[in-house]
Amino acid sequence: MGNFVYTSHPSRIIFGTGTVGQVRDEVERLGASRVLLLSSPPVAKAAARVRDVLGDVTVAEFDGAAMHTPVEVTERALGVLREHSADCLVAVGGGSTTGLAKALALRTGLPQLILPTTYAGSEVTPVLGETRDGRKTTQSSPEILPETVVYDVEFTRDLPVGMSVTSAVNALAHAVEALYAPQANPVIDGMALDAIRKVARALPVLVADPSDTAARADLLHAAWLSGTCLAAVGMGLHHKLCHTLGGAFDLPHAQTHTVILPHAMAYNAPAAQDVMDRIADALGVADAPSGMYDLIASLGGPTSLRELGMAEGDLPRAAQLATATPYPNPRELTPEGIEGLLHAAWEGRRPTVPPAPAPASDAQGAVVSASYVQGAASDPQGPASDVELLTAQVLASFADAPDPRVGHLLGDLVRHLHHFVTSNDVTESEWQYAIDFLTRTGQLSTSTRQEFVLLSDTLGVSSVVDLLTNSRTPQTTPSAVLGPFYTDGPPETPQGGDLSQGVAGTPLWADIRITDTDGLPLPGAVVDVWQANEDGFYDVQLPELEGPVLRGRLRTDDEGRLRFWTILPAEYPIPDDGPVGQMLRAVGRHPYRAPHVHFMISAPGHQRLVTQLFVEGGPYMDSDTVFGVKEGLIADFERRVGPTPDGRVVDGEWRSLHFTFRIARLATGPAR
């Protein structure tokens, strides 16, 4: 078994039949006594049952929850909440009502108790999708995660068969995409496959007998498992497409998931065949994408975007929107490829995976398929091209890599590179220029001038790796890129020391606290600090300097604090006299970084944090050339005059910085 990371998102789960009777006790367990009851007209009967159980702790109701969580609906509900001084949110319904509760909790910090009436699964995720001006955006935060979920099978008995089918397929989508997510791990894989098996077994039974309680219990159990998958790993193409179609074109949520899922699976199958094989086994079919389509069709579910009211003329715009920003997905995403997928979904075609003339296995043993070939000139499911066969040969050469991860990374790199070359019709002279560019980048790189790091930074690759690696724990301070100017072993600096060593600049007093995610101080933490001078240069760029300047290593005291003097950081250009600067000029980009100070924080039993603090109101905050600015890292470097905290005499203005860094415990680290 390979290495993996699993992050749980704990909610209190009450599951069974008749569990609605425990709702008031659960509200009181949350320390609340003034409930705002959220619902929508289709679940009025269930809401009335909850109202009866809550009794006099219900101080107000709002029954206007809407699909895709429009912000204007949230604002109306927020007005009701504030008018009645509610201290708890109880939501009855499907994804729309749950989304409204999450949006209110995010704005108020109030606890949530959710009673699902569908199989959406969003009730156990810290994810919120909101729609503003026709555009749906998502965010994740601990404040979004409901504290308590009460699953009562009786609350799903009145869900019509058609809605039961589409809602359950919505849950299936969470499980399917969890299996090929970058954060996939054995814990989530087990949940996902169990959920797929339960839905595939229970849905036909439910369609034949809508009153079958055992089938509804299995579906509700599967919904919980699928929602847990959605909470623990990132989603890919399928969810991005459905959010785009729902937010921008107002298509119904669960029905859109139902139509898109088989086609998203077929699109990703060539790059995730092992996953598709496991899904096929769980479904009990030979091929996962077509088997998913057949299951939906046999149950009377929708199979085309056309029947949902999508205009064919809107497909190109939908493809552009869905590929406007990058996101993790097993297969390369292009507007042309996604538009082909959407056309197939609009027409309701059954996905097929035709055999390639000469099937070859990639590094993961996946058969390279011609299905949904991106940018195909005619039939999107036609035979494999010469380029595809060449790509398959290269992929096959990695099949016996001793380290499977190495084989996988090289295989995926080849797929992306070959796709880039073919989709852009790269000429030989352009290829040669790229080789020369990379050669010059390597030749310029030294121990003090990391041109390759600059290239990675300015292309946003460093920030993407940082986000995927270090920013998955919302309770911690956000991380940031290391940058090319860190040097190991900076000089030890005592509490109250001066990193500037007399270098000119506006004096800055920093009072920093290091805590864990519970706010407990971390004494003895090692903190490396480094920054540029007021002219924008780091010490390693100034050979005339003797020894390190504006960098140091400090250690926190018993209160988890460290205090030091330095100077106010200034904006500065990255080195632009090499290939990276040439690239920036070629596309009309400036080379400047927003003013910041670097921190690297290490404490026993805790994850290392590499980050930066940016000067609020400083230049280039919205156009930092390495895309490093994050909202949680913008700090107030307060203007001060007069006495200083340690009695140092400063003539004129000085600055004061107070900030608390929160770092996470290692999974195997000792609890404090």
XYZ file of C-alpha atoms in Angstrom, residues 70-397:
328
model
C -28.759 32.380 -4.653
C -27.182 35.057 -2.462
C -30.335 37.178 -2.600
C -32.315 34.346 -0.958
C -29.628 34.022 1.706
C -29.863 37.761 2.434
C -33.642 37.518 2.947
C -33.216 34.568 5.313
C -30.469 36.434 7.144
C -32.910 39.256 7.794
C -35.381 36.831 9.393
C -32.595 35.288 11.481
C -31.469 38.637 12.859
C -34.983 39.909 13.455
C -35.718 36.959 15.753
C -32.232 36.601 17.329
C -31.994 32.919 16.366
C -29.084 30.967 17.855
C -29.409 27.725 15.846
C -30.287 26.650 12.291
C -32.420 23.551 11.682
C -32.788 22.688 7.983
C -35.271 20.210 6.538
C -34.927 19.248 2.878
C -32.381 18.457 0.206
C -29.329 20.229 -1.116
C -31.076 23.583 -1.520
C -32.125 23.873 2.117
C -28.797 22.499 3.317
C -27.006 25.050 1.155
C -29.049 27.878 2.677
C -28.202 26.686 6.202
C -24.499 26.566 5.309
C -24.584 30.058 3.794
C -26.221 31.443 6.945
C -23.809 29.593 9.231
C -20.853 30.967 7.285
C -22.146 34.498 7.809
C -23.173 34.125 11.459
C -21.203 31.246 12.995
C -24.440 29.607 14.220
C -24.604 25.817 14.664
C -26.531 23.724 12.138
C -28.701 20.633 12.438
C -29.731 19.087 9.118
C -32.553 16.619 8.414
C -32.073 15.426 4.811
C -35.076 14.425 2.707
C -33.009 13.492 -0.375
C -29.789 11.641 -1.116
C -27.642 14.668 -2.017
C -25.009 14.051 0.694
C -24.013 17.703 1.019
C -25.093 17.728 4.655
C -21.784 16.135 5.731
C -19.454 18.367 3.695
C -17.719 21.661 4.543
C -18.417 22.841 0.976
C -20.831 25.597 -0.058
C -21.819 26.534 -3.604
C -23.481 29.932 -4.011
C -24.835 31.683 -7.104
C -24.416 35.388 -7.736
C -25.301 37.066 -11.048
C -25.624 33.715 -12.806
C -22.204 32.394 -11.730
C -21.851 29.601 -9.202
C -18.766 29.544 -7.005
C -17.753 27.128 -4.275
C -15.754 27.470 -1.094
C -14.755 25.250 1.795
C -14.491 26.202 5.465
C -14.950 24.539 8.878
C -17.740 27.056 9.604
C -19.718 25.565 6.708
C -19.773 21.989 8.051
C -23.038 21.186 9.895
C -22.519 20.112 13.484
C -25.306 17.499 13.547
C -27.100 15.456 10.884
C -30.250 13.491 11.711
C -30.969 10.844 9.066
C -34.537 9.595 9.359
C -35.490 7.052 6.687
C -39.138 8.036 7.116
C -38.318 11.506 5.781
C -37.408 10.007 2.374
C -40.551 7.867 1.967
C -42.473 10.707 0.295
C -39.668 11.518 -2.148
C -41.098 10.789 -5.630
C -39.482 7.972 -7.584
C -38.090 10.319 -10.246
C -36.463 12.567 -7.658
C -35.208 9.524 -5.755
C -33.415 8.342 -8.894
C -31.756 11.663 -9.725
C -30.865 12.397 -6.105
C -29.256 8.975 -5.705
C -27.263 9.432 -8.939
C -26.128 12.792 -7.553
C -24.724 10.848 -4.603
C -23.145 8.346 -7.010
C -21.284 11.214 -8.663
C -19.575 12.070 -5.365
C -18.400 8.483 -4.987
C -17.235 8.151 -8.590
C -15.119 11.301 -8.579
C -13.661 10.506 -5.161
C -12.034 7.407 -6.656
C -9.860 9.394 -9.092
C -9.328 12.512 -6.966
C -5.714 13.546 -6.283
C -6.358 12.964 -2.562
C -7.823 9.466 -3.069
C -6.953 7.053 -0.276
C -7.989 3.555 0.860
C -10.441 4.876 3.481
C -12.408 6.948 0.979
C -12.077 4.309 -1.755
C -13.812 1.805 0.502
C -16.649 4.215 1.282
C -17.053 5.181 -2.372
C -17.256 1.624 -3.687
C -19.658 0.620 -0.904
C -21.879 3.589 -1.796
C -21.861 2.640 -5.502
C -22.795 -0.960 -4.710
C -25.611 0.123 -2.382
C -27.130 2.542 -4.911
C -26.854 0.077 -7.812
C -28.610 -2.570 -5.714
C -31.255 -0.399 -4.046
C -32.442 1.882 -6.857
C -34.056 -0.851 -9.028
C -35.802 -2.209 -5.916
C -37.088 1.263 -5.034
C -38.386 1.932 -8.548
C -40.282 -1.361 -8.431
C -41.640 -0.652 -4.927
C -41.323 2.978 -3.751
C -42.445 1.999 -0.233
C -39.556 -0.440 0.309
C -38.039 0.878 3.545
C -34.925 -1.290 3.348
C -34.076 0.086 -0.097
C -34.563 3.654 1.100
C -32.380 2.943 4.135
C -29.613 1.641 1.849
C -29.875 4.741 -0.332
C -29.742 7.065 2.665
C -26.725 5.155 4.001
C -25.077 5.477 0.577
C -25.828 9.200 0.563
C -23.985 9.606 3.866
C -21.002 7.605 2.557
C -20.915 9.602 -0.693
C -21.165 12.908 1.107
C -18.286 11.871 3.337
C -16.248 11.178 0.186
C -17.116 14.613 -1.185
C -15.970 16.213 2.086
C -12.633 14.413 2.217
C -11.260 14.773 -1.314
C -11.486 17.190 -4.222
C -13.956 16.776 -7.052
C -13.135 17.034 -10.756
C -14.705 17.467 -14.177
C -18.171 16.156 -13.400
C -18.859 18.507 -10.506
C -17.330 21.491 -12.297
C -19.578 20.905 -15.300
C -22.693 20.507 -13.170
C -21.942 23.668 -11.187
C -21.431 25.555 -14.451
C -24.659 24.269 -16.003
C -26.651 24.927 -12.840
C -25.248 28.330 -11.964
C -25.009 29.847 -15.456
C -27.933 28.136 -17.198
C -30.254 27.416 -14.246
C -30.520 23.690 -14.963
C -31.977 21.527 -12.163
C -29.238 20.266 -9.880
C -29.813 16.525 -9.424
C -31.125 15.993 -12.953
C -28.027 17.656 -14.393
C -25.784 15.381 -12.332
C -27.742 12.408 -13.657
C -27.314 13.357 -17.319
C -23.661 14.368 -17.122
C -22.238 11.538 -14.993
C -21.925 8.783 -17.668
C -20.352 11.234 -20.125
C -17.884 12.657 -17.600
C -16.894 9.067 -16.760
C -16.392 8.250 -20.462
C -14.289 11.374 -20.951
C -12.006 10.462 -18.043
C -11.907 6.713 -18.703
C -8.723 6.713 -20.847
C -6.803 8.336 -18.000
C -8.452 6.444 -15.136
C -9.214 2.975 -16.472
C -8.314 1.216 -13.226
C -10.902 3.345 -11.420
C -13.488 2.620 -14.100
C -12.820 -1.103 -13.762
C -13.521 -0.933 -10.026
C -16.697 1.073 -10.641
C -17.816 -1.442 -13.267
C -17.269 -4.256 -10.766
C -19.320 -2.395 -8.128
C -22.110 -1.784 -10.658
C -21.970 -5.372 -11.893
C -21.347 -4.379 -15.533
C -18.563 -4.779 -18.081
C -17.990 -1.082 -18.768
C -18.537 1.677 -16.200
C -19.627 4.688 -18.353
C -22.090 2.774 -20.518
C -23.216 0.713 -17.522
C -23.990 3.918 -15.604
C -25.974 5.235 -18.573
C -27.909 1.962 -18.860
C -28.739 1.981 -15.147
C -30.113 5.533 -15.359
C -32.102 4.797 -18.529
C -33.574 1.588 -17.075
C -34.817 3.549 -14.059
C -36.490 6.230 -16.160
C -33.948 8.928 -15.279
C -33.113 11.813 -17.643
C -30.410 11.053 -20.203
C -30.048 14.292 -22.201
C -29.439 17.971 -21.524
C -31.952 18.715 -24.268
C -34.806 17.332 -22.166
C -33.680 19.514 -19.242
C -34.137 22.648 -21.378
C -30.501 23.300 -22.334
C -30.169 25.169 -25.627
C -27.706 23.597 -28.066
C -26.382 27.054 -28.878
C -25.245 27.485 -25.268
C -22.919 24.470 -25.312
C -19.786 26.347 -26.514
C -20.209 28.972 -23.784
C -20.727 26.255 -21.166
C -17.511 24.549 -22.297
C -15.580 27.812 -22.066
C -16.904 28.523 -18.572
C -16.105 25.009 -17.366
C -12.490 25.257 -18.543
C -11.842 28.902 -17.650
C -9.902 28.009 -14.487
C -7.727 24.923 -13.881
C -8.745 22.202 -11.457
C -7.537 18.660 -10.780
C -8.850 16.048 -13.201
C -7.374 12.795 -14.506
C -7.537 13.900 -18.136
C -6.514 17.107 -19.915
C -9.373 19.598 -20.189
C -9.929 21.756 -23.256
C -12.955 23.761 -24.451
C -13.067 21.590 -27.591
C -12.984 18.345 -25.672
C -15.583 19.451 -23.147
C -17.816 20.826 -25.890
C -17.740 17.371 -27.508
C -18.731 15.820 -24.177
C -21.592 18.306 -23.789
C -22.865 17.642 -27.312
C -23.014 13.919 -26.536
C -24.854 14.673 -23.282
C -27.191 17.126 -25.032
C -28.154 14.495 -27.584
C -28.396 11.773 -24.935
C -26.023 9.401 -26.722
C -25.022 6.224 -24.916
C -21.276 6.430 -24.152
C -19.185 3.737 -25.770
C -15.557 2.814 -25.397
C -14.518 1.361 -28.782
C -11.446 -0.862 -28.914
C -8.287 0.845 -30.115
C -6.446 -0.797 -33.048
C -3.519 -1.667 -30.792
C -4.416 -1.323 -27.107
C -1.489 -0.475 -24.847
C -1.259 -0.228 -21.099
C -0.028 2.868 -19.308
C 2.004 2.901 -16.102
C -1.053 2.024 -14.060
C -2.158 -0.815 -16.354
C -4.889 1.336 -17.890
C -5.973 0.567 -21.450
C -5.532 3.648 -23.624
C -8.901 4.262 -25.269
C -9.993 6.448 -28.182
C -13.282 7.380 -26.533
C -13.978 11.116 -26.304
C -10.754 12.045 -28.137
C -10.182 15.743 -27.564
C -10.164 17.880 -30.677
C -11.119 14.987 -32.996
C -11.743 16.399 -36.436
C -14.903 14.403 -37.115
C -16.321 11.524 -35.097
C -15.422 12.060 -31.404
C -15.503 8.316 -30.936
C -13.573 7.400 -34.096
C -10.445 5.223 -34.326
C -7.226 6.211 -32.623
C -4.882 8.500 -34.585
C -1.189 7.926 -35.264
C -0.374 10.448 -32.534
C -2.535 8.535 -30.049
C -0.827 5.279 -30.946
C 2.577 6.928 -30.485
C 1.459 8.292 -27.124
C 0.260 4.824 -26.148
C 3.688 3.375 -27.003
C 5.447 5.919 -24.805
C 2.998 5.267 -21.954
C 3.571 1.536 -22.276
C 7.319 2.093 -21.839
